[in-house]
Every structure is written in structure tokens, then in C-alpha cells.
Coordinates of C-alpha atoms and ligand atoms in Angstrom, one line a residue:
M1 CA -14.8 -3.1 25.6
E2 CA -12.0 -2.7 28.0
S3 CA -9.0 -0.6 26.8
N4 CA -7.4 0.7 29.9
K5 CA -4.1 -1.0 29.3
S6 CA -3.9 0.5 25.8
L7 CA -4.8 3.9 27.2
S8 CA -2.0 3.9 29.7
A9 CA 0.5 2.4 27.1
W10 CA -0.4 5.3 24.9
Q11 CA -0.1 7.9 27.6
K12 CA 3.4 6.6 28.2
S13 CA 4.4 6.2 24.5
Q14 CA 3.4 9.9 23.9
Q15 CA 6.1 11.0 26.3
Y16 CA 8.8 9.4 24.2
I17 CA 7.4 9.1 20.7
P18 CA 5.7 11.9 18.7
G19 CA 2.0 11.1 18.8
G20 CA 2.9 7.9 20.6
V21 CA 3.3 6.1 17.3
N22 CA 6.0 5.4 14.8
S23 CA 3.9 6.1 11.7
P24 CA 1.1 8.7 11.8
V25 CA -1.9 6.8 10.6
R26 CA -1.5 4.3 13.5
N27 CA -2.6 7.1 15.8
F28 CA -6.4 7.0 16.2
S29 CA -6.7 10.8 16.4
K30 CA -8.8 11.2 13.2
V31 CA -11.3 8.7 14.6
G32 CA -11.0 10.0 18.1
E33 CA -9.7 8.1 21.2
H34 CA -6.5 6.1 21.7
P35 CA -4.9 3.4 19.5
R36 CA -5.1 -0.2 20.7
F37 CA -1.7 -1.6 21.5
I38 CA -1.2 -5.0 20.0
D39 CA 0.1 -7.9 21.9
R40 CA 0.2 -10.6 19.3
G41 CA -1.4 -11.9 16.1
A42 CA -2.3 -15.4 14.9
G43 CA -3.8 -16.2 11.5
S44 CA -6.6 -13.7 10.7
K45 CA -6.8 -12.4 14.3
I46 CA -4.9 -9.8 16.4
Y47 CA -5.1 -9.5 20.2
D48 CA -4.6 -6.2 22.1
I49 CA -2.9 -5.9 25.5
D50 CA -6.3 -5.7 27.2
G51 CA -7.1 -9.2 25.8
N52 CA -9.5 -8.1 23.1
E53 CA -9.6 -10.2 19.9
Y54 CA -10.2 -8.7 16.5
I55 CA -10.5 -10.1 12.9
D56 CA -7.9 -8.0 11.2
Y57 CA -8.2 -6.4 7.8
V58 CA -5.3 -4.0 8.3
A59 CA -2.8 -6.9 7.8
S60 CA 0.1 -4.6 8.8
W61 CA -1.1 -2.3 6.0
G62 CA -0.8 -5.0 3.3
P63 CA 2.1 -7.3 3.8
L64 CA 0.4 -10.1 5.7
V65 CA -1.3 -11.9 2.9
L66 CA -0.6 -15.2 4.7
G67 CA -2.0 -13.8 8.0
H68 CA -0.2 -13.2 11.3
A69 CA 2.7 -15.4 12.4
H70 CA 2.3 -17.9 9.6
P71 CA 4.2 -21.0 10.9
D72 CA 6.3 -21.3 7.7
V73 CA 7.3 -17.7 7.8
V74 CA 8.2 -17.9 11.5
K75 CA 10.3 -21.0 10.9
A76 CA 12.1 -19.4 8.0
V77 CA 12.9 -16.2 10.0
N78 CA 14.1 -18.2 13.0
A79 CA 16.3 -20.4 10.8
A80 CA 17.8 -17.3 9.2
A81 CA 18.3 -15.5 12.5
S82 CA 20.2 -18.5 13.9
R83 CA 22.7 -18.2 11.1
G84 CA 23.2 -14.5 11.5
T85 CA 21.0 -11.5 11.1
S86 CA 23.1 -9.3 8.7
F87 CA 26.5 -9.6 7.0
G88 CA 26.8 -6.6 4.7
A89 CA 27.9 -9.1 2.1
P90 CA 26.0 -10.9 -0.6
T91 CA 24.1 -14.1 0.2
T92 CA 22.5 -16.6 -2.2
L93 CA 19.2 -15.9 -0.5
E94 CA 19.1 -12.4 -2.1
T95 CA 19.6 -13.9 -5.5
E96 CA 16.8 -16.4 -4.8
L97 CA 14.4 -13.7 -3.9
A98 CA 15.5 -11.5 -6.9
E99 CA 15.0 -14.5 -9.3
I100 CA 11.5 -15.1 -7.9
I101 CA 10.7 -11.4 -8.5
V102 CA 12.2 -11.3 -11.9
N103 CA 10.2 -14.4 -13.0
A104 CA 7.0 -13.1 -11.5
V105 CA 6.8 -9.4 -12.4
P106 CA 6.8 -8.8 -16.2
S107 CA 8.6 -5.4 -16.2
I108 CA 11.5 -6.5 -14.0
E109 CA 14.6 -7.8 -15.6
Q110 CA 16.9 -6.7 -12.8
V111 CA 16.0 -5.7 -9.2
R112 CA 17.7 -4.1 -6.2
L113 CA 16.5 -4.9 -2.7
V114 CA 16.2 -2.0 -0.2
N115 CA 14.5 -1.7 3.2
S116 CA 11.2 0.1 2.6
G117 CA 8.8 1.3 -0.1
T118 CA 10.0 4.8 0.5
E119 CA 13.5 3.8 -0.4
A120 CA 12.2 2.0 -3.4
T121 CA 10.4 4.9 -4.9
M122 CA 13.1 7.4 -4.1
S123 CA 15.8 5.2 -5.7
A124 CA 13.7 4.4 -8.8
I125 CA 13.1 8.1 -9.4
R126 CA 16.9 8.8 -9.0
V127 CA 17.6 6.1 -11.6
A128 CA 14.9 7.5 -14.0
R129 CA 16.5 10.9 -13.7
G130 CA 20.0 9.5 -14.2
Y131 CA 18.8 7.5 -17.2
T132 CA 17.0 10.3 -19.0
G133 CA 19.2 13.2 -17.8
R134 CA 15.9 15.1 -17.0
D135 CA 14.8 16.6 -13.6
K136 CA 11.1 16.9 -13.6
I137 CA 8.7 14.1 -12.4
I138 CA 5.0 13.7 -12.6
K139 CA 3.0 12.1 -9.8
I140 CA -0.8 11.6 -9.4
D141 CA -2.9 13.5 -7.0
G142 CA -3.7 11.2 -4.0
C143 CA -1.0 8.6 -4.8
Y144 CA 1.3 8.0 -1.9
H145 CA 4.9 6.8 -2.5
G146 CA 6.3 7.0 1.0
H147 CA 7.8 10.0 2.7
V148 CA 10.3 11.1 0.1
D149 CA 10.5 15.0 0.3
Y150 CA 9.4 15.7 -3.3
L151 CA 6.7 13.0 -3.3
L152 CA 4.6 14.4 -0.4
A153 CA 2.8 16.9 -2.7
K154 CA -0.9 16.0 -2.9
A155 CA -0.1 12.6 -1.3
G156 CA -2.5 10.1 0.1
S157 CA -2.2 7.9 3.2
G158 CA -1.5 9.8 6.4
V159 CA -1.1 13.1 4.5
A160 CA -4.7 12.8 3.3
T161 CA -5.9 11.4 6.6
F162 CA -4.6 14.4 8.5
G163 CA -5.9 16.8 5.8
L164 CA -2.4 18.1 4.9
S165 CA -1.7 19.5 1.4
D166 CA 1.9 18.6 1.7
S167 CA 4.6 18.3 4.4
G168 CA 6.4 20.9 6.5
G169 CA 10.2 20.7 6.3
V170 CA 10.3 20.3 2.5
P171 CA 12.0 23.3 0.9
E172 CA 10.0 24.7 -2.0
D173 CA 13.0 24.1 -4.2
F174 CA 12.8 20.3 -3.5
A175 CA 9.3 20.1 -4.7
R176 CA 9.8 22.5 -7.7
N177 CA 10.3 19.6 -10.1
T178 CA 7.3 17.6 -9.0
L179 CA 4.2 18.1 -11.2
T180 CA 0.8 16.6 -10.2
V181 CA -2.1 15.5 -12.3
P182 CA -5.4 13.8 -11.5
F183 CA -5.8 10.0 -11.7
N184 CA -7.8 8.6 -14.6
D185 CA -7.3 11.8 -16.6
P186 CA -4.9 11.2 -19.5
E187 CA -5.8 14.6 -21.1
T188 CA -4.3 16.7 -18.2
L189 CA -1.3 14.4 -18.3
K190 CA -0.8 15.2 -22.0
T191 CA -1.0 18.9 -21.6
T192 CA 1.3 18.8 -18.6
I193 CA 3.9 16.9 -20.6
E194 CA 3.5 19.2 -23.6
A195 CA 4.1 22.2 -21.3
N196 CA 7.3 20.6 -20.0
A197 CA 8.5 19.2 -23.3
D198 CA 11.7 17.1 -22.9
E199 CA 12.0 17.9 -19.2
V200 CA 10.1 15.1 -17.6
A201 CA 12.1 12.1 -16.4
C202 CA 9.3 9.9 -15.2
L203 CA 5.6 9.4 -14.4
I204 CA 5.2 7.5 -11.1
L205 CA 1.8 6.2 -10.0
E206 CA 0.1 3.4 -8.1
P207 CA -1.7 1.6 -10.9
I208 CA -4.5 1.0 -8.5
M209 CA -4.6 3.8 -6.0
G210 CA -4.3 2.2 -2.6
N211 CA -3.6 5.1 -0.3
M212 CA -6.8 7.1 -0.9
G213 CA -8.9 4.1 -0.2
I214 CA -9.0 1.9 -3.4
I215 CA -9.4 3.6 -6.8
P216 CA -9.0 1.3 -9.8
P217 CA -7.9 2.6 -13.2
R218 CA -10.6 3.2 -15.8
E219 CA -10.6 0.8 -18.6
G220 CA -7.7 1.7 -21.0
Y221 CA -6.2 4.4 -18.7
L222 CA -3.0 2.5 -18.0
N223 CA -2.6 1.7 -21.7
E224 CA -2.9 5.4 -22.5
L225 CA -0.3 6.2 -19.9
R226 CA 2.0 3.6 -21.5
E227 CA 1.5 5.2 -25.0
I228 CA 1.9 8.8 -23.9
T229 CA 5.1 8.1 -21.8
E230 CA 6.6 6.0 -24.6
Q231 CA 6.0 8.8 -27.1
H232 CA 7.9 11.3 -24.9
G233 CA 10.7 9.1 -23.7
I234 CA 9.4 9.3 -20.1
V235 CA 10.1 6.4 -17.8
L236 CA 6.8 4.9 -16.6
I237 CA 7.1 3.7 -13.0
F238 CA 4.4 1.6 -11.3
D239 CA 4.5 1.8 -7.5
E240 CA 3.3 -1.7 -6.7
V241 CA 4.3 -1.6 -3.1
I242 CA 0.7 -2.4 -2.2
T243 CA -0.5 -4.2 -5.4
G244 CA 2.6 -6.3 -6.1
F245 CA 1.8 -10.0 -5.5
R246 CA -1.5 -8.8 -4.0
V247 CA -3.9 -8.4 -6.9
A248 CA -2.1 -11.1 -8.9
Y249 CA 1.2 -12.9 -8.6
G250 CA 2.7 -10.5 -11.2
G251 CA 1.0 -7.5 -9.6
A252 CA -1.3 -4.9 -11.2
Q253 CA 0.8 -4.9 -14.4
S254 CA 0.0 -8.5 -15.1
Y255 CA -3.6 -8.0 -13.9
Y256 CA -4.2 -5.2 -16.5
G257 CA -1.6 -6.3 -19.0
V258 CA 0.3 -3.0 -19.1
I259 CA 4.1 -3.2 -18.6
P260 CA 5.9 -0.2 -17.2
D261 CA 9.6 0.6 -17.5
M262 CA 10.2 0.3 -13.8
T263 CA 8.4 -1.1 -10.7
C264 CA 8.6 -0.5 -7.0
L265 CA 7.8 -3.3 -4.6
G266 CA 7.6 -3.6 -0.8
K267 CA 5.2 -5.1 1.8
I268 CA 4.3 -8.6 0.6
I269 CA 7.8 -9.3 -0.7
G270 CA 9.1 -9.0 2.8
G271 CA 6.4 -11.2 4.3
G272 CA 5.9 -8.8 7.2
L273 CA 9.6 -7.8 7.7
P274 CA 11.0 -4.5 6.5
V275 CA 11.8 -4.7 2.8
G276 CA 11.5 -2.8 -0.5
A277 CA 12.7 -3.3 -4.1
Y278 CA 12.9 -1.5 -7.3
G279 CA 13.6 -2.9 -10.7
G280 CA 12.9 -2.7 -14.4
K281 CA 14.5 -3.0 -17.8
R282 CA 18.1 -4.2 -17.7
E283 CA 19.2 -1.1 -19.7
I284 CA 17.7 1.2 -17.1
M285 CA 18.9 -0.8 -14.1
Q286 CA 22.4 -0.8 -15.5
C287 CA 22.5 2.9 -14.4
V288 CA 22.7 1.8 -10.8
A289 CA 26.1 1.8 -9.1
P290 CA 28.5 0.0 -9.3
E291 CA 27.4 -0.7 -13.0
G292 CA 26.5 2.9 -13.5
D293 CA 26.8 6.3 -11.8
V294 CA 23.4 6.4 -10.0
Y295 CA 24.3 5.8 -6.3
Q296 CA 22.1 3.9 -3.9
A297 CA 23.2 1.8 -1.0
G298 CA 22.1 0.3 2.4
T299 CA 23.7 -1.5 5.3
L300 CA 20.7 -3.8 5.9
S301 CA 19.5 -4.1 2.3
G302 CA 18.8 -7.7 1.5
N303 CA 19.2 -8.9 5.1
P304 CA 18.6 -12.6 5.5
L305 CA 15.6 -12.3 7.9
A306 CA 13.5 -10.2 5.6
V307 CA 14.6 -12.0 2.5
S308 CA 13.8 -15.4 4.0
A309 CA 10.3 -14.2 5.1
G310 CA 9.8 -12.9 1.6
I311 CA 10.9 -16.1 -0.2
T312 CA 8.6 -18.2 2.0
T313 CA 5.7 -15.9 1.4
L314 CA 6.1 -15.7 -2.4
K315 CA 6.5 -19.5 -2.7
K316 CA 3.1 -19.9 -0.9
L317 CA 1.6 -17.4 -3.3
A318 CA 2.8 -19.4 -6.3
E319 CA 0.6 -22.3 -5.2
P320 CA -2.5 -23.0 -7.3
G321 CA -5.8 -21.5 -6.3
V322 CA -4.3 -18.8 -4.0
Y323 CA -5.6 -15.8 -5.9
E324 CA -9.0 -17.5 -6.6
Q325 CA -9.4 -17.9 -2.9
L326 CA -8.5 -14.3 -2.1
E327 CA -10.9 -13.1 -4.9
S328 CA -13.8 -15.2 -3.7
R329 CA -13.5 -14.3 0.0
A330 CA -13.1 -10.6 -0.7
A331 CA -16.0 -10.7 -3.2
T332 CA -18.3 -12.2 -0.5
L333 CA -17.2 -9.5 1.9
A334 CA -17.7 -6.7 -0.6
S335 CA -21.1 -7.9 -1.7
G336 CA -22.2 -8.3 2.0
L337 CA -21.2 -4.7 2.7
A338 CA -22.9 -3.4 -0.5
E339 CA -26.1 -5.2 0.5
A340 CA -26.0 -3.6 3.9
T341 CA -25.6 0.0 2.7
Q342 CA -28.3 -0.5 0.1
K343 CA -30.8 -2.1 2.5
H344 CA -30.3 0.7 5.1
G345 CA -30.3 3.5 2.5
I346 CA -26.7 4.7 3.3
D347 CA -24.9 6.6 0.6
A348 CA -21.9 4.5 -0.3
W349 CA -19.3 3.8 -3.0
H350 CA -17.9 0.3 -2.9
S351 CA -14.5 -0.2 -4.4
R352 CA -12.6 -3.5 -4.8
V353 CA -9.8 -5.1 -6.8
G354 CA -9.1 -8.6 -5.8
S355 CA -8.4 -8.7 -2.1
M356 CA -8.1 -4.9 -1.6
L357 CA -11.3 -3.1 -0.8
M358 CA -12.8 0.1 0.5
L359 CA -16.3 1.4 1.5
Y360 CA -16.5 5.2 1.1
F361 CA -19.4 7.0 2.7
T362 CA -20.3 9.3 -0.2
S363 CA -23.0 9.7 -2.8
E364 CA -20.4 10.6 -5.4
S365 CA -18.4 8.4 -7.7
V366 CA -14.9 7.8 -6.5
T367 CA -12.7 7.7 -9.6
D368 CA -9.9 10.0 -8.4
A369 CA -8.6 11.7 -5.2
D370 CA -11.2 14.5 -5.4
G371 CA -14.0 11.9 -5.5
A372 CA -12.5 10.2 -2.4
R373 CA -12.3 13.5 -0.6
T374 CA -16.1 13.8 -0.8
A375 CA -16.4 10.9 1.7
D376 CA -18.1 11.6 5.0
T377 CA -15.3 11.0 7.5
E378 CA -17.6 11.5 10.5
R379 CA -19.7 8.6 9.3
F380 CA -16.6 6.6 8.7
R381 CA -15.6 7.3 12.3
Q382 CA -18.8 5.8 13.6
Y383 CA -18.4 2.9 11.3
F384 CA -14.9 2.3 12.5
W385 CA -15.8 2.2 16.2
G386 CA -18.9 0.1 15.5
L387 CA -16.7 -2.5 13.9
L388 CA -14.0 -2.3 16.5
E389 CA -16.5 -2.8 19.3
R390 CA -17.7 -5.9 17.5
G391 CA -14.2 -7.4 17.1
V392 CA -13.4 -6.3 13.6
S393 CA -10.3 -4.2 13.0
V394 CA -10.0 -1.9 9.9
A395 CA -7.6 1.0 9.3
P396 CA -8.5 4.1 11.4
S397 CA -8.8 6.2 8.2
Q398 CA -11.3 6.5 5.4
F399 CA -8.3 6.7 3.1
E400 CA -6.5 3.4 3.9
A401 CA -7.3 0.1 2.1
G402 CA -8.8 -3.0 3.7
F403 CA -7.0 -6.3 3.0
V404 CA -8.4 -9.8 2.9
S405 CA -5.8 -12.5 3.5
L406 CA -5.6 -16.2 2.9
V407 CA -6.4 -17.0 6.5
H408 CA -9.7 -15.2 6.6
S409 CA -12.1 -18.1 6.8
E410 CA -15.7 -18.1 5.5
E411 CA -16.7 -17.7 9.2
D412 CA -14.5 -14.6 9.6
I413 CA -16.1 -13.1 6.5
N414 CA -19.6 -13.9 7.6
T415 CA -19.0 -12.6 11.1
T416 CA -17.6 -9.4 9.6
V417 CA -20.6 -8.9 7.3
Q418 CA -22.9 -9.4 10.2
A419 CA -21.1 -6.9 12.4
A420 CA -20.9 -4.3 9.5
T421 CA -24.6 -4.8 8.8
E422 CA -25.5 -4.0 12.4
V423 CA -23.2 -1.0 12.4
I424 CA -24.6 0.3 9.1
A425 CA -28.1 -0.1 10.3
N426 CA -27.4 2.3 13.2
L427 CA -25.5 5.0 11.2
Ligands
LIG1 N1 1.8 4.4 4.8 C1 1.2 3.2 5.3 C2 -0.2 3.0 4.9 N2 -0.5 3.3 3.6 C3 1.2 3.2 6.8 C4 2.2 2.4 7.4 C5 2.0 2.2 8.9 O1 1.6 3.0 9.6 O2 2.4 1.1 9.4

């Protein structure tokens, strides 16, 4: 497969951009070689600058549930752009998106739009601290909530991909108030809370871990978290930047029927444009300035382009049969992969919730970050290249989720299973 143009594009980009990329996991260094530079996307496919075509399961790391360059999204963005890209003043479009979100996500009575998932989690935690008057926070080992200083401790995504325990540049003092506990382990959470009685403002987690591969909650785990946090007056924050509108229209909270106090959103609600949001109970959200004293602001927050793409995307997702289709295509893909690893005697753990899935190369169970860390990344590297050479693009990391979108046809799925089976047979 020809990739000379990507190679020279990367050689040039590295002169001007650290690692040649604007987000670490896009760099292929953990799978070896250079990243492919993308020219365009259409539906389920992306095309690199050397002219190679790939069935894409990265989906811009989650947002593109309607696929690339969906005509309605493109039309909405063009229409918005022709009326002005940003005003720094309220528009009715923002209220329209906020209303859709409030009606869809059970925990959200009021919502603030921001520009990224990082901004959403950072702001939600500030509000939780302001609301409770407490400083400490608890996060889960392997959950990733963006690149907020004090949330990079034991984080997933690129931090896990590059084998970092945390990030340079974060003063110890900043992380002093961050406590971490394992996923699916309510007992350690209880003892941690008891050891820090009346000091913990919030517990933040991805209800389905999506930055360490895919790790679903054990049955009852989220309910236990709900009970424990309620008992101690701790704000429970679900980071649904990945799972929001992905596993169900109302996100993981409606999928599992557990309602947090606050929710962070991003990715899908911007339809592929930069956006984030945080929201929750009215009483808590009333702490946000100008109603309350917790400050948060942004020049481009709620800009008409991102908001229009988001509204169009969420309206499509409200149509009947959407989540059934995602479920059925992803189930076919997952069972094809499971059959292949079984047939060829490859140690594997298959994980899937709705249209998010992951194949870990390990003989262990993956129910928390330590389980995920047992995966054989060298074997993943071979798998990744085998797929890419056969025209299938997955994230260049054992710890990043795969996403099925509404435009993946049965043929795409069958082609992918066939390609993966060939690769697995040769591992
Ligand atoms: N943190 C994102 C994946 N979990 C990566 C974003 C990107 O590289 O675009």
C-alpha cells in the first residue's frame, strides 16, 4: 500500500507541530510507522492523500455516528456559516440544542455549551466544588476526562497509550486533591470516601469506560455508586462525552437507568464540530455565573456552526430504529471477530456496548484498567497493520474504542470481518 505522500506530509508536519499531530493518539508511534494523512471522508469511508480507501471505525474518535460528510449536516453547517460564524451573543439555535439535550438526557435540567469535552469536565468539577464547598474529587483509574491538569492522574486514552502514569507540567499541588479508585470496585470507593469524610466534592467517571478500550460497568455497580455518593452528599458526575447519544439517545444513564447529578457531553452533540456541554440538576447549575458565583465563559461557546451540526445530528438520532440498527450492525461485527479469535486459538477479550466495541489481545478478563493493561500491544500492532493494509481503519491504540456508525452497511461489516479473520489467522 502506497503511503509516500503521507510520509512526506508527516516529515513536514513534524517540523512545525510536536509529533506532527494536534492530539497525541493520532500519531502512529505506538504502532510504528507514520500516520496516514486524510484527504476526505464520505459515509463509512475515509481516503488518505495517497488515494487509499478505508472503512473507518475511528469516526473522529466518536462524534461521526452519521458517518463522514453527512449531506444534512453539511447543508446545516453551510447554511449557518452563510449567516455568520460567531456572534458572541445568544442565538435561538443554542436554546434549540439545549432543549433537545434537556429532553433527551435524564439528569440534565439545565445545560451550558462549551467547546470541548475537556472544558465540560473541568467546568462541571468547578461547579461541583462550588456547590459543595469541598475540594477533593475522586476519579476512576483509566477513565479519561480530557487534558485537565488534575484529571491526568491514572488517565486512559493517549496517557495510557504512551504508558505515562500522569503528565509532566502538572504541579503536585494541583493533583493533591485528586483521589483515584479502580473501576467496578465500590468497596475501595467506600473506604476512600470514609478516609476523606466531608471533603469530597464529586465522583467523576465514564459510566462505560471508553478510553481504555471499552469496559462496561458490572451489573449494579452504577446503582451502588449512586447510593454511596448520595449518602455522603457527593456530586455524581457521568462523563458521557463518548457514551452520550451513542449507546442510547439518553446516553449510558438511560441505558442503565442510573441518574447522576451532573453529566458532561461532547463529540456527537457537535456532529463532528468542536463542542462540549455540561449540565445537571437546576439547583446545581444555578451556581454557574451569572446566576451564581462559579465562573465559566467562552468566546466561541455555542457558535452557530457547531450547534447547527449538533441539532441536525441529534434530530436524525431521534428517528425510529436508529439504535436498533447500530446495535445489530455492531453485534454482527463483534460476533464475527469473536468467531475469528476462537477459530484461530487467539487469546482475546471481546467487549461491546451498543455501537462501541473493543478486541483486547489478552487471556485475562477486562473489567478494569488493570485488566486492560494486560493486553498484548505487540499483537495489537500486528492486527492494526493487517487491517489497515486490507482497507480497514481502527484507532492506532489498544486502548481506544472502535465505533460503528449508521452508514456502515452490511457489506462494510462483512468485508471487515473477512479482513479481520485473515489478519487473526496470521497472528
Ligand atoms: N482523546 C481522544 C480519544 N479518546 C483523541 C482525540 C483525537 O486525537 O482526535
